[in-house]
Amino acid sequence: MDTIRAMPPAAAGPTSEKLADGVFRINGAYNALAVEFADYIVLFEPGPQNEARAQAIIAETKKVIPNKPIRYGVISHHHFDHTSGLPAVVAEGITIVTPAVNKAFLETALSAPRTLAPDSLSRSGKKPVVEGFAGDKRVFSDATRSFEIYVIKGLPHADGLVIGYLPKEKILVYADMFNLPPPNDPVPNPPVVGTMVFLDNIERLKLAPDRLLSIHALVPDRLTSVADIKASLGRK
Ligand SMILES: [Zn+2]
């Protein structure tokens, strides 16, 4: 969906919205989700678009959850518009978390010499730390909550695309698989493959989200529901 829809203008400054205790949407043309744990913060989609955007996400996260390190940054998938800000994420000392299939690519891309246009990573002298997790699930948890990362199966869009799910708060964060259709548009025929795959995976994993946050800002800009997804597919 990145390529077919014009990008909304950049916001004047980073803003955020509290979705639950310790859970914040960091707003933008590309949203991020900040999740607070006892000793650290996990950011879902820490480095979209460019370095400036990643730095704005990091700054807003530190503002809403002060005095804790952002330890992990989970990327939704490896496409460039979701990863172009990662040098700033590495410079911040954040461990990038992604399925093992993406690890070598990211390490190579983030370790290449940056002599033409030095960025925050080359200036920091930091080495990228990429956790490539095995299997289909990675869970962050402590006494307060858990945040479950699942690999989506059967998607043509990208290998190793993940969603994040907060089972207690019933919030799900995802990229690229569902876009709100214009009101009163007929149900597309054939249906949108990514959206069908998304719904299949939500059902396969037996997730029960009340609210879904799209990484891409939707029009209108709001959280959605499984009912919205089903309606877009002409299902009840
Ligand atoms: Zn995208």
mmCIF file of C-alpha atoms and ligand atoms in Angstrom:
data_model
loop_
_atom_site.group_PDB
_atom_site.id
_atom_site.type_symbol
_atom_site.label_atom_id
_atom_site.label_comp_id
_atom_site.label_asym_id
_atom_site.label_seq_id
_atom_site.Cartn_x
_atom_site.Cartn_y
_atom_site.Cartn_z
ATOM 1 C CA MET A 1 0.000 0.000 0.000
ATOM 2 C CA ASP A 2 3.016 2.253 0.380
ATOM 3 C CA THR A 3 3.365 2.903 -3.277
ATOM 4 C CA ILE A 4 -0.210 3.500 -4.292
ATOM 5 C CA ARG A 5 -1.216 6.065 -1.717
ATOM 6 C CA ALA A 6 0.292 9.486 -1.360
ATOM 7 C CA MET A 7 2.105 9.979 1.915
ATOM 8 C CA PRO A 8 0.291 12.289 4.349
ATOM 9 C CA PRO A 9 2.319 15.408 5.131
ATOM 10 C CA ALA A 10 4.746 15.039 8.021
ATOM 11 C CA ALA A 11 3.326 16.081 11.378
ATOM 12 C CA ALA A 12 4.585 19.335 12.856
ATOM 13 C CA GLY A 13 6.186 17.428 15.690
ATOM 14 C CA PRO A 14 6.009 14.009 17.227
ATOM 15 C CA THR A 15 2.893 13.398 19.221
ATOM 16 C CA SER A 16 1.632 10.351 21.005
ATOM 17 C CA GLU A 17 -1.451 8.784 22.479
ATOM 18 C CA LYS A 18 -1.756 6.586 25.539
ATOM 19 C CA LEU A 19 -3.603 3.408 24.555
ATOM 20 C CA ALA A 20 -3.295 1.638 27.919
ATOM 21 C CA ASP A 21 -1.077 1.863 30.999
ATOM 22 C CA GLY A 22 2.484 1.785 29.687
ATOM 23 C CA VAL A 23 1.349 1.428 26.077
ATOM 24 C CA PHE A 24 1.706 4.400 23.741
ATOM 25 C CA ARG A 25 1.061 4.988 20.093
ATOM 26 C CA ILE A 26 3.784 7.259 18.713
ATOM 27 C CA ASN A 27 1.932 9.107 15.967
ATOM 28 C CA GLY A 28 3.108 9.817 12.459
ATOM 29 C CA ALA A 29 2.623 8.932 8.823
ATOM 30 C CA TYR A 30 4.243 5.733 10.084
ATOM 31 C CA ASN A 31 3.075 4.992 13.611
ATOM 32 C CA ALA A 32 5.125 3.134 16.194
ATOM 33 C CA LEU A 33 4.055 1.389 19.396
ATOM 34 C CA ALA A 34 5.996 1.844 22.637
ATOM 35 C CA VAL A 35 5.498 -0.804 25.328
ATOM 36 C CA GLU A 36 6.812 -0.282 28.847
ATOM 37 C CA PHE A 37 8.234 -3.110 30.927
ATOM 38 C CA ALA A 38 9.638 -2.968 34.468
ATOM 39 C CA ASP A 39 13.225 -2.355 33.349
ATOM 40 C CA TYR A 40 13.051 -1.401 29.699
ATOM 41 C CA ILE A 41 10.945 -0.349 26.728
ATOM 42 C CA VAL A 42 10.136 -2.285 23.555
ATOM 43 C CA LEU A 43 9.433 -0.248 20.423
ATOM 44 C CA PHE A 44 7.523 -1.828 17.551
ATOM 45 C CA GLU A 45 8.624 -0.246 14.245
ATOM 46 C CA PRO A 46 11.427 1.922 15.610
ATOM 47 C CA GLY A 47 13.052 2.982 12.336
ATOM 48 C CA PRO A 48 10.656 3.775 9.473
ATOM 49 C CA GLN A 49 11.144 6.352 6.717
ATOM 50 C CA ASN A 50 14.417 8.026 7.646
ATOM 51 C CA GLU A 51 16.774 8.875 10.468
ATOM 52 C CA ALA A 52 14.923 12.027 11.466
ATOM 53 C CA ARG A 53 11.684 10.088 11.873
ATOM 54 C CA ALA A 54 13.412 7.383 13.919
ATOM 55 C CA GLN A 55 15.001 10.021 16.147
ATOM 56 C CA ALA A 56 11.591 11.665 16.622
ATOM 57 C CA ILE A 57 10.056 8.295 17.590
ATOM 58 C CA ILE A 58 12.868 7.668 20.086
ATOM 59 C CA ALA A 59 12.560 11.174 21.566
ATOM 60 C CA GLU A 60 8.783 10.936 21.978
ATOM 61 C CA THR A 61 9.112 7.466 23.534
ATOM 62 C CA LYS A 62 11.597 8.786 26.088
ATOM 63 C CA LYS A 63 9.220 11.646 26.863
ATOM 64 C CA VAL A 64 6.190 9.439 27.559
ATOM 65 C CA ILE A 65 8.176 6.674 29.307
ATOM 66 C CA PRO A 66 11.028 8.507 31.035
ATOM 67 C CA ASN A 67 14.068 6.982 32.720
ATOM 68 C CA LYS A 68 14.018 3.584 31.063
ATOM 69 C CA PRO A 69 16.206 2.357 28.218
ATOM 70 C CA ILE A 70 14.650 1.445 24.911
ATOM 71 C CA ARG A 71 16.207 -2.007 24.789
ATOM 72 C CA TYR A 72 14.473 -3.670 21.840
ATOM 73 C CA GLY A 73 13.158 -2.458 18.498
ATOM 74 C CA VAL A 74 10.964 -4.929 16.626
ATOM 75 C CA ILE A 75 10.687 -4.188 12.910
ATOM 76 C CA SER A 76 7.501 -5.242 11.110
ATOM 77 C CA HIS A 77 9.441 -6.341 7.997
ATOM 78 C CA HIS A 78 12.573 -5.519 6.057
ATOM 79 C CA HIS A 79 11.172 -3.256 3.281
ATOM 80 C CA PHE A 80 13.124 -0.024 2.974
ATOM 81 C CA ASP A 81 10.321 2.319 4.014
ATOM 82 C CA HIS A 82 10.071 0.409 7.305
ATOM 83 C CA THR A 83 13.828 0.248 7.914
ATOM 84 C CA SER A 84 15.465 3.382 6.481
ATOM 85 C CA GLY A 85 15.658 4.973 9.929
ATOM 86 C CA LEU A 86 17.436 2.006 11.519
ATOM 87 C CA PRO A 87 20.891 3.664 11.634
ATOM 88 C CA ALA A 88 19.483 6.022 14.256
ATOM 89 C CA VAL A 89 18.057 3.036 16.143
ATOM 90 C CA VAL A 90 21.439 1.292 16.198
ATOM 91 C CA ALA A 91 23.145 4.519 17.258
ATOM 92 C CA GLU A 92 20.774 4.604 20.242
ATOM 93 C CA GLY A 93 22.033 1.150 21.299
ATOM 94 C CA ILE A 94 18.688 -0.541 20.643
ATOM 95 C CA THR A 95 18.780 -4.255 19.761
ATOM 96 C CA ILE A 96 16.872 -4.862 16.528
ATOM 97 C CA VAL A 97 14.548 -7.867 16.798
ATOM 98 C CA THR A 98 13.410 -9.662 13.646
ATOM 99 C CA PRO A 99 12.929 -13.230 12.414
ATOM 100 C CA ALA A 100 16.231 -14.990 11.713
ATOM 101 C CA VAL A 101 15.585 -14.816 7.947
ATOM 102 C CA ASN A 102 16.220 -11.021 8.022
ATOM 103 C CA LYS A 103 19.286 -10.985 10.273
ATOM 104 C CA ALA A 104 22.106 -11.299 7.731
ATOM 105 C CA PHE A 105 20.560 -8.733 5.379
ATOM 106 C CA LEU A 106 20.153 -6.157 8.137
ATOM 107 C CA GLU A 107 23.615 -6.698 9.585
ATOM 108 C CA THR A 108 25.175 -6.253 6.167
ATOM 109 C CA ALA A 109 23.105 -3.181 5.324
ATOM 110 C CA LEU A 110 23.817 -1.544 8.680
ATOM 111 C CA SER A 111 27.509 -2.401 8.701
ATOM 112 C CA ALA A 112 28.347 -1.066 5.233
ATOM 113 C CA PRO A 113 30.692 1.927 5.279
ATOM 114 C CA ARG A 114 28.795 5.224 5.222
ATOM 115 C CA THR A 115 31.442 7.583 3.984
ATOM 116 C CA LEU A 116 29.447 9.602 1.456
ATOM 117 C CA ALA A 117 26.742 10.814 3.825
ATOM 118 C CA PRO A 118 27.735 10.000 7.390
ATOM 119 C CA ASP A 119 24.671 9.300 9.515
ATOM 120 C CA SER A 120 24.127 9.010 13.246
ATOM 121 C CA LEU A 121 25.284 5.382 13.131
ATOM 122 C CA SER A 122 28.655 6.098 11.541
ATOM 123 C CA ARG A 123 29.148 9.072 13.857
ATOM 124 C CA SER A 124 28.308 6.957 16.914
ATOM 125 C CA GLY A 125 30.746 4.194 15.984
ATOM 126 C CA LYS A 126 28.189 1.632 17.199
ATOM 127 C CA LYS A 127 27.905 -1.834 15.718
ATOM 128 C CA PRO A 128 24.428 -3.085 14.839
ATOM 129 C CA VAL A 129 23.021 -5.635 17.258
ATOM 130 C CA VAL A 130 20.409 -7.769 15.525
ATOM 131 C CA GLU A 131 18.556 -10.541 17.326
ATOM 132 C CA GLY A 132 17.274 -12.927 14.661
ATOM 133 C CA PHE A 133 14.815 -15.094 16.526
ATOM 134 C CA ALA A 134 14.143 -18.675 15.483
ATOM 135 C CA GLY A 135 10.662 -20.064 15.005
ATOM 136 C CA ASP A 136 7.423 -18.164 14.658
ATOM 137 C CA LYS A 137 7.133 -16.367 17.974
ATOM 138 C CA ARG A 138 9.104 -14.089 20.267
ATOM 139 C CA VAL A 139 7.617 -12.995 23.588
ATOM 140 C CA PHE A 140 8.686 -10.109 25.795
ATOM 141 C CA SER A 141 7.298 -10.439 29.301
ATOM 142 C CA ASP A 142 7.640 -9.506 32.934
ATOM 143 C CA ALA A 143 5.311 -9.364 35.924
ATOM 144 C CA THR A 144 3.324 -6.499 34.396
ATOM 145 C CA ARG A 145 2.543 -7.723 30.885
ATOM 146 C CA SER A 146 3.566 -9.705 27.865
ATOM 147 C CA PHE A 147 4.042 -8.549 24.293
ATOM 148 C CA GLU A 148 3.859 -11.346 21.742
ATOM 149 C CA ILE A 149 5.519 -11.134 18.336
ATOM 150 C CA TYR A 150 4.183 -13.526 15.668
ATOM 151 C CA VAL A 151 5.453 -14.309 12.171
ATOM 152 C CA ILE A 152 2.665 -14.039 9.597
ATOM 153 C CA LYS A 153 2.284 -17.149 7.432
ATOM 154 C CA GLY A 154 1.306 -17.275 3.776
ATOM 155 C CA LEU A 155 1.909 -13.650 2.820
ATOM 156 C CA PRO A 156 3.239 -12.837 -0.661
ATOM 157 C CA HIS A 157 4.233 -9.280 0.390
ATOM 158 C CA ALA A 158 7.319 -10.123 2.443
ATOM 159 C CA ASP A 159 9.058 -13.003 4.179
ATOM 160 C CA GLY A 160 9.472 -12.601 7.889
ATOM 161 C CA LEU A 161 6.719 -10.043 8.422
ATOM 162 C CA VAL A 162 5.596 -9.910 12.045
ATOM 163 C CA ILE A 163 2.739 -8.508 14.092
ATOM 164 C CA GLY A 164 2.778 -7.557 17.769
ATOM 165 C CA TYR A 165 0.007 -8.472 20.212
ATOM 166 C CA LEU A 166 -0.668 -7.416 23.784
ATOM 167 C CA PRO A 167 -2.999 -10.132 25.133
ATOM 168 C CA LYS A 168 -3.949 -8.299 28.339
ATOM 169 C CA GLU A 169 -4.614 -4.968 26.642
ATOM 170 C CA LYS A 170 -6.029 -6.673 23.512
ATOM 171 C CA ILE A 171 -4.085 -4.372 21.225
ATOM 172 C CA LEU A 172 -2.552 -5.611 17.959
ATOM 173 C CA VAL A 173 -0.015 -3.700 15.834
ATOM 174 C CA TYR A 174 0.630 -4.560 12.182
ATOM 175 C CA ALA A 175 1.926 -3.180 8.902
ATOM 176 C CA ASP A 176 0.680 -3.230 5.317
ATOM 177 C CA MET A 177 -1.969 -5.956 5.460
ATOM 178 C CA PHE A 178 -5.122 -3.918 6.008
ATOM 179 C CA ASN A 179 -6.132 -0.456 4.895
ATOM 180 C CA LEU A 180 -9.538 1.064 5.632
ATOM 181 C CA PRO A 181 -11.482 1.053 2.354
ATOM 182 C CA PRO A 182 -13.198 4.281 1.271
ATOM 183 C CA PRO A 183 -16.705 4.382 2.761
ATOM 184 C CA ASN A 184 -19.422 2.887 0.552
ATOM 185 C CA ASP A 185 -16.933 1.256 -1.808
ATOM 186 C CA PRO A 186 -18.055 -2.204 -2.909
ATOM 187 C CA VAL A 187 -16.138 -5.142 -1.419
ATOM 188 C CA PRO A 188 -13.196 -5.706 -3.765
ATOM 189 C CA ASN A 189 -13.470 -8.758 -5.980
ATOM 190 C CA PRO A 190 -11.063 -10.515 -5.938
ATOM 191 C CA PRO A 191 -10.528 -9.665 -2.257
ATOM 192 C CA VAL A 192 -7.288 -8.110 -1.002
ATOM 193 C CA VAL A 193 -4.946 -11.069 -0.504
ATOM 194 C CA GLY A 194 -2.915 -9.471 2.302
ATOM 195 C CA THR A 195 -6.078 -8.725 4.264
ATOM 196 C CA MET A 196 -7.353 -12.285 3.857
ATOM 197 C CA VAL A 197 -3.997 -13.656 5.000
ATOM 198 C CA PHE A 198 -4.037 -11.248 7.963
ATOM 199 C CA LEU A 199 -7.476 -12.433 9.100
ATOM 200 C CA ASP A 200 -6.492 -16.091 8.579
ATOM 201 C CA ASN A 201 -3.459 -15.566 10.827
ATOM 202 C CA ILE A 202 -5.437 -13.760 13.545
ATOM 203 C CA GLU A 203 -7.851 -16.704 13.588
ATOM 204 C CA ARG A 204 -5.087 -19.357 13.375
ATOM 205 C CA LEU A 205 -3.301 -17.784 16.336
ATOM 206 C CA LYS A 206 -6.605 -17.358 18.223
ATOM 207 C CA LEU A 207 -5.854 -13.694 18.933
ATOM 208 C CA ALA A 208 -8.722 -11.559 20.188
ATOM 209 C CA PRO A 209 -7.734 -7.920 19.689
ATOM 210 C CA ASP A 210 -10.211 -5.146 20.517
ATOM 211 C CA ARG A 211 -8.058 -2.501 18.833
ATOM 212 C CA LEU A 212 -5.660 -2.706 15.896
ATOM 213 C CA LEU A 213 -2.966 -0.116 15.206
ATOM 214 C CA SER A 214 -1.751 0.180 11.631
ATOM 215 C CA ILE A 215 1.852 1.287 11.184
ATOM 216 C CA HIS A 216 0.685 3.296 8.146
ATOM 217 C CA ALA A 217 -1.638 6.073 9.266
ATOM 218 C CA LEU A 218 -5.121 5.249 7.992
ATOM 219 C CA VAL A 219 -7.710 7.522 6.431
ATOM 220 C CA PRO A 220 -9.581 8.348 8.604
ATOM 221 C CA ASP A 221 -6.865 8.095 11.231
ATOM 222 C CA ARG A 222 -8.192 5.678 13.839
ATOM 223 C CA LEU A 223 -7.635 2.321 15.458
ATOM 224 C CA THR A 224 -9.622 -0.443 13.805
ATOM 225 C CA SER A 225 -11.155 -3.784 14.771
ATOM 226 C CA VAL A 226 -11.449 -7.328 13.482
ATOM 227 C CA ALA A 227 -14.997 -6.348 12.471
ATOM 228 C CA ASP A 228 -13.511 -3.674 10.168
ATOM 229 C CA ILE A 229 -11.263 -6.284 8.572
ATOM 230 C CA LYS A 230 -14.118 -8.725 8.075
ATOM 231 C CA ALA A 231 -16.361 -5.995 6.645
ATOM 232 C CA SER A 232 -13.673 -5.072 4.117
ATOM 233 C CA LEU A 233 -13.741 -8.692 2.946
ATOM 234 C CA GLY A 234 -17.530 -8.849 2.828
ATOM 235 C CA ARG A 235 -17.627 -11.210 5.786
ATOM 236 C CA LYS A 236 -19.632 -11.034 8.977
HETATM 237 ZN ZN ZN B 1 4.514 -0.443 4.414
#
